[in-house]
Amino acid sequence: MKKILLIVLLAPVIIAGQNLKGRFSSSLYTFERYQSADESEMYIRGFQALSLKFSKENISVKTRLNLETNFSNTLDNDPRLRFYNLYLEWRKIAGVGTIKIGRQPLYNLVAGGIFDGISMKVKNKSFTVKGFYGGNVPAYQKLEITDKWNEDFVLGGKISTTALKNFRFALGYINKNFKSENYMADRLDADLNPIQVLIERNSMQFQYVSAEASYNRQDQADVNTKVYYDLNFYKVSKFELGSRFAATEKLGVSVYYNYRAPKLRYNSIFAVFDYGNTQEIEGGLDYKVNKTLSFFGKFGNVTYEDENSQRITAGVNTCMGSLSYRKTLGYAGELDAFSLYTSRSYLEGQVTPSVGFSYTSYKLSPEDDSNSLITLLAGVNYRPMRAMSFDLQAQYLNNKIYQNDMRILFKFNHWFNTNF
């Protein structure tokens, strides 16, 4: 794998001479940390992000990394460099294939994130086959590769088809192993004397098969279903159904259902506990008055082992922003939340101010006292040219834990695209 990573690092040199594009952004974020009730320190944290793509015909090298550090009151492990992506991509192999080698993203409910390895895709008009294998990425996305491939890996694939008009079907498999770090702990020997013991934990695993089916007919109907089956515990882990139907040209009806069991790692101590599953069902309506104004409303019920909880959501979307209200009742607690967001561009998109406000009142049970939470966002985006933008945002939060919490975010973005 180290040789593969070296190839990826050298590939920009190999394919240089064609196209380089990407984005660089620099951000400053200020926040206050309290050491005690009367003593606090102000922190200024910086984030430098870089996304690059080197391309030559059907071969590309893509990378995305981030450098973060504090400019005042340095935190542990500062500065920290994170590598989110670093992979070689070769597209249109024999007109149907794509291969990626290196650190790359993985989109999956069970093992989403990134991994170090190889993925392949073969696609024709109606069938797609995908497969991937690699090692888990270390903490904080360090540029290191696991040396325990038999205990610390991710493996899987999916086959899908759209051969039937308006339908899509897919079958998938995912196997993800975790090798936890060994650690020293204090224990008592036979004479009850404290001693240091090395704790070695077994590799813990997720292993699922999945099936998907969907139906889409332009704006008339959209139905999506997914089911995940846990091969370690021999049970359905999750079933999800989401749908929307056009009752009229302006009125839409939506239905959502979700059955979910706790996602437990194999060999985990939590597997021995008695736990319950949840079922969730929600129905809603949306009405489009015109291109710039629409209303929506939803009602949902969540069933726990012996309890129930309900939620109500309503709101309006306009060309100026959105306004929404949310209420929950029952076992999950009582909550009333009101939120407003608006933004509008001026000077042909060069200046875009925005404001967001929310107020929430909540309590865990009818007998408890209510707690309130106020949040406020106010910012502006300035784009003097197409390839450059500046963002300034103030964030305010107030509740019984964080009283009058004020934070400032400044961000600079620069896009570039160069042919050599």
XYZ file of C-alpha atoms in Angstrom:
420
model
C 0.000 0.000 0.000
C 2.921 2.357 0.689
C 4.087 1.865 -2.900
C 0.588 2.692 -4.135
C 0.567 5.875 -2.059
C 3.960 6.830 -3.527
C 2.539 6.422 -7.042
C -0.335 8.731 -6.132
C 2.072 11.340 -4.775
C 4.251 11.192 -7.905
C 1.340 11.119 -10.335
C 0.969 14.937 -10.473
C 4.493 15.080 -11.875
C 3.725 12.325 -14.371
C 0.559 13.908 -15.700
C 1.599 17.560 -15.342
C 1.236 19.628 -18.491
C -2.516 19.594 -18.858
C -4.919 21.061 -16.319
C -4.814 22.083 -12.681
C -7.878 23.336 -10.860
C -9.000 23.606 -7.298
C -9.914 25.824 -4.396
C -7.992 27.363 -1.523
C -9.761 28.710 1.542
C -8.498 30.319 4.715
C -10.672 30.773 7.809
C -10.368 32.357 11.223
C -12.742 31.307 13.999
C -12.837 32.920 17.428
C -14.387 31.425 20.542
C -14.114 31.794 24.307
C -13.348 28.896 26.650
C -14.082 29.158 30.368
C -11.564 27.616 32.766
C -13.823 28.411 35.726
C -16.938 30.439 36.488
C -14.895 33.657 36.561
C -11.915 32.910 34.307
C -11.913 32.494 30.530
C -9.539 32.630 27.560
C -10.128 33.806 24.014
C -9.059 31.434 21.225
C -8.390 32.269 17.578
C -8.331 29.125 15.466
C -7.208 29.013 11.852
C -8.199 26.567 9.107
C -6.377 26.382 5.763
C -8.085 24.090 3.248
C -6.851 23.075 -0.197
C -8.596 21.036 -2.903
C -6.618 20.137 -6.036
C -7.285 18.193 -9.211
C -4.525 17.414 -11.727
C -5.936 16.067 -14.986
C -4.688 14.699 -18.257
C -7.316 13.184 -20.537
C -8.936 10.377 -18.502
C -6.410 10.339 -15.639
C -6.668 12.595 -12.603
C -5.111 13.010 -9.188
C -7.404 14.520 -6.569
C -6.557 15.665 -3.077
C -8.256 17.569 -0.269
C -6.415 18.516 2.887
C -6.806 20.841 5.831
C -4.324 22.460 8.211
C -5.701 23.707 11.517
C -4.028 25.417 14.450
C -4.592 27.993 17.158
C -2.947 31.392 16.867
C -3.450 31.938 20.593
C -3.564 29.482 23.499
C -2.345 26.498 21.483
C -4.307 23.281 21.919
C -2.845 19.785 22.157
C -1.574 18.319 18.859
C -1.469 21.716 17.129
C -0.830 22.231 14.286
C -2.870 19.360 12.845
C -2.768 18.366 9.160
C -5.698 16.289 7.910
C -5.688 14.446 4.559
C -9.277 13.790 3.534
C -8.538 12.698 -0.039
C -5.436 11.717 -2.009
C -6.120 9.342 -4.864
C -5.439 8.543 -8.515
C -8.502 8.166 -10.751
C -8.523 6.556 -14.208
C -11.863 6.904 -16.023
C -13.391 5.388 -19.167
C -11.225 2.265 -19.118
C -12.381 0.294 -22.173
C -15.236 2.787 -22.267
C -16.975 1.375 -19.173
C -14.563 1.205 -16.219
C -13.243 3.555 -13.519
C -10.557 2.796 -10.944
C -9.406 4.827 -7.917
C -6.273 4.161 -5.854
C -5.381 5.964 -2.637
C -7.279 7.741 0.128
C -10.805 8.248 -1.141
C -14.393 8.871 0.013
C -16.852 6.082 0.738
C -20.605 6.724 0.681
C -22.319 4.038 2.717
C -24.726 4.024 5.659
C -22.659 1.444 7.565
C -19.104 2.507 6.796
C -19.283 5.998 5.345
C -16.237 8.239 5.440
C -12.855 7.630 3.848
C -10.480 4.692 3.449
C -7.021 3.914 2.034
C -7.273 1.430 -0.788
C -8.722 0.697 -4.187
C -12.198 0.966 -5.708
C -13.495 -0.038 -9.112
C -16.671 0.647 -11.079
C -17.926 -0.850 -14.326
C -20.975 0.788 -15.901
C -22.894 0.334 -19.126
C -26.276 1.689 -20.137
C -28.346 -0.133 -17.511
C -25.986 -2.006 -15.143
C -23.383 -0.769 -12.654
C -20.987 -2.901 -10.593
C -18.860 -1.375 -7.813
C -16.267 -2.862 -5.493
C -13.796 -1.524 -2.924
C -11.168 -2.698 -0.442
C -8.821 -0.811 1.851
C -7.650 0.039 5.321
C -9.368 2.237 7.882
C -7.973 5.753 8.195
C -6.229 6.656 11.476
C -7.598 9.274 13.866
C -7.542 12.890 12.689
C -7.025 11.747 9.059
C -3.257 11.444 9.489
C -1.271 10.552 6.368
C -0.528 7.080 7.715
C -1.600 3.632 6.554
C -2.691 0.767 8.766
C -0.248 -2.118 9.208
C -2.993 -4.553 10.297
C -4.826 -5.251 7.070
C -6.415 -8.460 8.370
C -7.964 -6.674 11.377
C -8.470 -3.085 10.259
C -10.109 -2.990 6.830
C -13.236 -2.182 4.860
C -14.521 -4.379 2.017
C -17.670 -4.310 -0.053
C -19.481 -3.809 -3.303
C -22.803 -3.141 -5.002
C -24.562 -4.130 -8.184
C -27.430 -2.009 -9.522
C -29.631 -1.895 -12.582
C -31.986 0.547 -14.297
C -32.991 -1.903 -17.044
C -36.657 -1.543 -16.125
C -38.013 1.873 -17.093
C -38.448 4.288 -14.165
C -37.099 1.678 -11.715
C -33.743 1.101 -10.024
C -32.732 -2.024 -8.088
C -29.516 -2.658 -6.153
C -27.868 -5.303 -3.950
C -24.873 -4.518 -1.744
C -22.431 -5.981 0.786
C -20.248 -4.233 3.360
C -17.703 -5.648 5.812
C -15.854 -3.260 8.102
C -13.397 -4.392 10.769
C -12.075 -2.180 13.579
C -8.866 -2.919 15.425
C -8.958 -0.959 18.668
C -5.717 0.299 20.173
C -4.241 -1.644 23.075
C -3.882 0.270 26.327
C -2.531 -0.052 29.886
C -4.939 -0.076 32.833
C -4.764 -0.445 36.606
C -6.020 -3.787 37.917
C -5.740 -5.790 41.169
C -3.740 -9.000 41.400
C -4.647 -12.057 43.498
C -3.363 -10.281 46.635
C -5.397 -7.147 45.796
C -2.268 -5.188 44.942
C -2.571 -2.657 42.059
C -0.705 -3.668 38.915
C -0.486 -2.413 35.313
C -2.143 -4.720 32.781
C -2.052 -4.518 28.982
C -5.626 -4.595 27.659
C -5.789 -6.180 24.213
C -9.162 -5.908 22.518
C -10.421 -8.092 19.709
C -11.201 -6.693 16.302
C -14.859 -5.613 16.164
C -16.877 -5.880 13.002
C -19.836 -4.621 11.000
C -21.123 -6.946 8.280
C -24.291 -6.170 6.342
C -26.071 -6.968 3.102
C -28.442 -4.405 1.625
C -31.179 -4.172 -0.956
C -32.603 -1.052 -2.612
C -35.559 -0.399 -4.887
C -36.790 2.915 -6.231
C -39.342 4.251 -8.666
C -39.159 7.714 -10.188
C -41.507 9.179 -12.760
C -40.461 12.793 -13.264
C -42.519 15.029 -10.960
C -45.441 12.619 -10.565
C -44.075 10.006 -8.152
C -40.837 9.242 -6.333
C -40.535 6.121 -4.134
C -37.317 4.883 -2.484
C -36.837 1.844 -0.233
C -33.751 0.437 1.522
C -33.229 -2.532 3.813
C -30.062 -3.511 5.701
C -29.597 -6.999 7.162
C -27.004 -7.628 9.888
C -25.112 -10.845 9.078
C -23.521 -11.001 12.532
C -26.738 -10.799 14.560
C -29.008 -12.348 11.891
C -31.663 -9.645 11.898
C -32.941 -6.680 9.925
C -31.000 -3.629 11.076
C -32.884 -0.951 9.158
C -35.773 -0.578 6.746
C -36.541 2.786 5.184
C -39.295 3.941 2.839
C -39.595 7.459 1.475
C -42.097 8.626 -1.113
C -43.682 11.709 -2.615
C -46.675 11.837 -4.964
C -48.086 14.742 -6.944
C -51.773 14.898 -6.049
C -52.183 17.937 -8.315
C -49.821 20.207 -10.206
C -49.256 22.263 -7.040
C -50.037 19.838 -4.184
C -47.633 17.094 -3.118
C -48.151 14.260 -0.609
C -45.208 12.602 1.135
C -44.928 9.498 3.346
C -41.860 8.335 5.266
C -41.312 5.147 7.319
C -38.219 4.013 9.200
C -37.538 0.885 11.252
C -34.187 0.950 13.003
C -32.323 -1.318 15.417
C -29.239 -0.093 17.300
C -26.113 -0.529 15.176
C -23.756 -2.586 17.346
C -20.276 -3.821 16.547
C -19.720 -7.564 16.687
C -17.900 -8.578 19.923
C -19.047 -5.339 21.547
C -20.055 -5.517 25.222
C -23.223 -3.586 24.345
C -24.549 -6.613 22.450
C -25.371 -8.347 25.772
C -27.747 -5.588 26.919
C -31.492 -5.652 26.395
C -32.274 -2.887 23.934
C -35.284 -1.783 21.943
C -35.886 -0.873 18.328
C -37.645 2.216 17.031
C -40.253 2.739 14.332
C -40.954 6.091 12.789
C -43.716 7.143 10.407
C -44.356 10.605 9.008
C -46.820 12.097 6.540
C -46.810 15.528 4.991
C -48.208 17.961 2.441
C -46.486 20.635 0.378
C -48.226 23.290 -1.708
C -46.489 25.385 -4.359
C -48.251 28.721 -4.866
C -45.795 29.884 -7.528
C -42.077 29.640 -8.338
C -41.077 31.720 -5.319
C -43.592 30.697 -2.643
C -44.470 27.307 -1.158
C -45.878 25.907 2.101
C -45.261 22.579 3.819
C -46.497 20.662 6.864
C -45.627 17.251 8.390
C -46.742 15.073 11.271
C -44.662 12.181 12.575
C -44.861 9.511 15.257
C -41.919 7.583 16.747
C -42.578 4.297 18.555
C -40.052 3.120 21.137
C -40.140 -0.115 23.134
C -42.981 1.007 25.443
C -43.405 4.699 24.629
C -44.337 7.077 21.811
C -43.323 10.528 20.703
C -44.872 12.882 18.158
C -43.533 15.782 16.139
C -45.165 18.514 14.059
C -43.344 20.598 11.448
C -44.711 23.481 9.396
C -43.162 26.241 7.357
C -42.944 28.418 4.285
C -40.195 28.820 1.668
C -39.836 32.019 -0.359
C -37.304 33.639 -2.638
C -36.149 35.691 0.371
C -35.644 32.779 2.766
C -37.547 30.339 4.971
C -39.680 30.317 8.113
C -40.421 27.134 10.074
C -41.949 25.858 13.322
C -41.335 22.491 15.005
C -43.016 20.884 18.005
C -42.328 17.555 19.719
C -44.440 15.762 22.334
C -44.268 12.603 24.390
C -41.366 10.385 25.406
C -38.673 12.365 23.546
C -39.546 15.496 25.524
C -41.525 18.631 24.846
C -40.049 21.157 22.442
C -41.214 24.263 20.606
C -38.792 25.655 18.029
C -39.161 28.654 15.750
C -36.549 29.515 13.089
C -36.155 32.192 10.435
C -33.510 32.558 7.731
C -33.247 35.156 4.986
C -30.656 36.204 2.425
C -30.617 38.238 -0.755
C -27.970 39.156 -3.324
C -27.231 42.693 -4.494
C -24.986 44.307 -7.117
C -25.368 41.363 -9.507
C -24.394 38.836 -6.838
C -21.345 40.631 -5.485
C -22.839 41.237 -2.031
C -25.115 38.748 -0.220
C -26.101 39.553 3.362
C -27.864 36.887 5.436
C -29.591 36.686 8.818
C -30.772 33.670 10.788
C -32.677 33.494 14.068
C -34.103 30.670 16.153
C -35.817 30.351 19.503
C -36.307 26.994 21.228
C -38.115 26.103 24.437
C -37.729 22.538 25.703
C -38.140 20.213 28.700
C -37.725 16.467 29.087
C -41.043 15.866 30.860
C -44.203 17.867 31.671
C -43.097 18.174 35.314
C -39.707 19.760 34.467
C -39.001 23.463 34.141
C -38.675 24.811 30.600
C -35.290 25.797 29.216
C -34.838 28.277 26.388
C -32.222 28.563 23.680
C -31.669 31.596 21.451
C -29.363 31.552 18.439
C -28.613 34.350 16.003
C -26.525 34.401 12.829
C -25.655 37.511 10.852
C -23.218 37.564 7.976
C -22.267 38.827 4.559
C -20.665 37.250 1.512
C -18.624 39.541 -0.747
C -17.571 38.272 -4.187
C -15.613 40.977 -6.024
C -14.768 38.567 -8.842
C -15.854 35.143 -10.006
C -12.805 33.340 -8.580
C -12.710 35.004 -5.167
C -15.052 35.499 -2.207
C -14.985 36.690 1.407
C -17.353 35.646 4.204
C -17.864 37.280 7.574
C -20.346 35.824 10.071
C -21.226 36.508 13.701
C -22.761 33.697 15.763
C -24.607 34.296 19.039
C -26.008 31.672 21.418
C -27.678 32.016 24.795
C -29.011 29.319 27.154
C -28.464 28.321 30.778
C -25.147 26.608 29.958
C -23.679 29.005 27.379
C -24.758 32.478 28.396
C -24.203 35.220 25.813
C -21.803 33.071 23.765
C -20.457 35.147 20.842
C -18.290 33.786 18.022
C -16.867 35.270 14.808
C -16.011 33.460 11.578
C -14.030 34.953 8.682
C -13.363 32.970 5.495
C -11.532 33.637 2.235
C -12.059 31.465 -0.877
C -10.099 31.405 -4.109
C -10.919 29.182 -7.098
C -8.386 28.558 -9.863
C -8.253 26.678 -13.160
C -5.016 26.620 -15.134
C -3.962 24.890 -18.341
C -0.216 24.209 -18.698
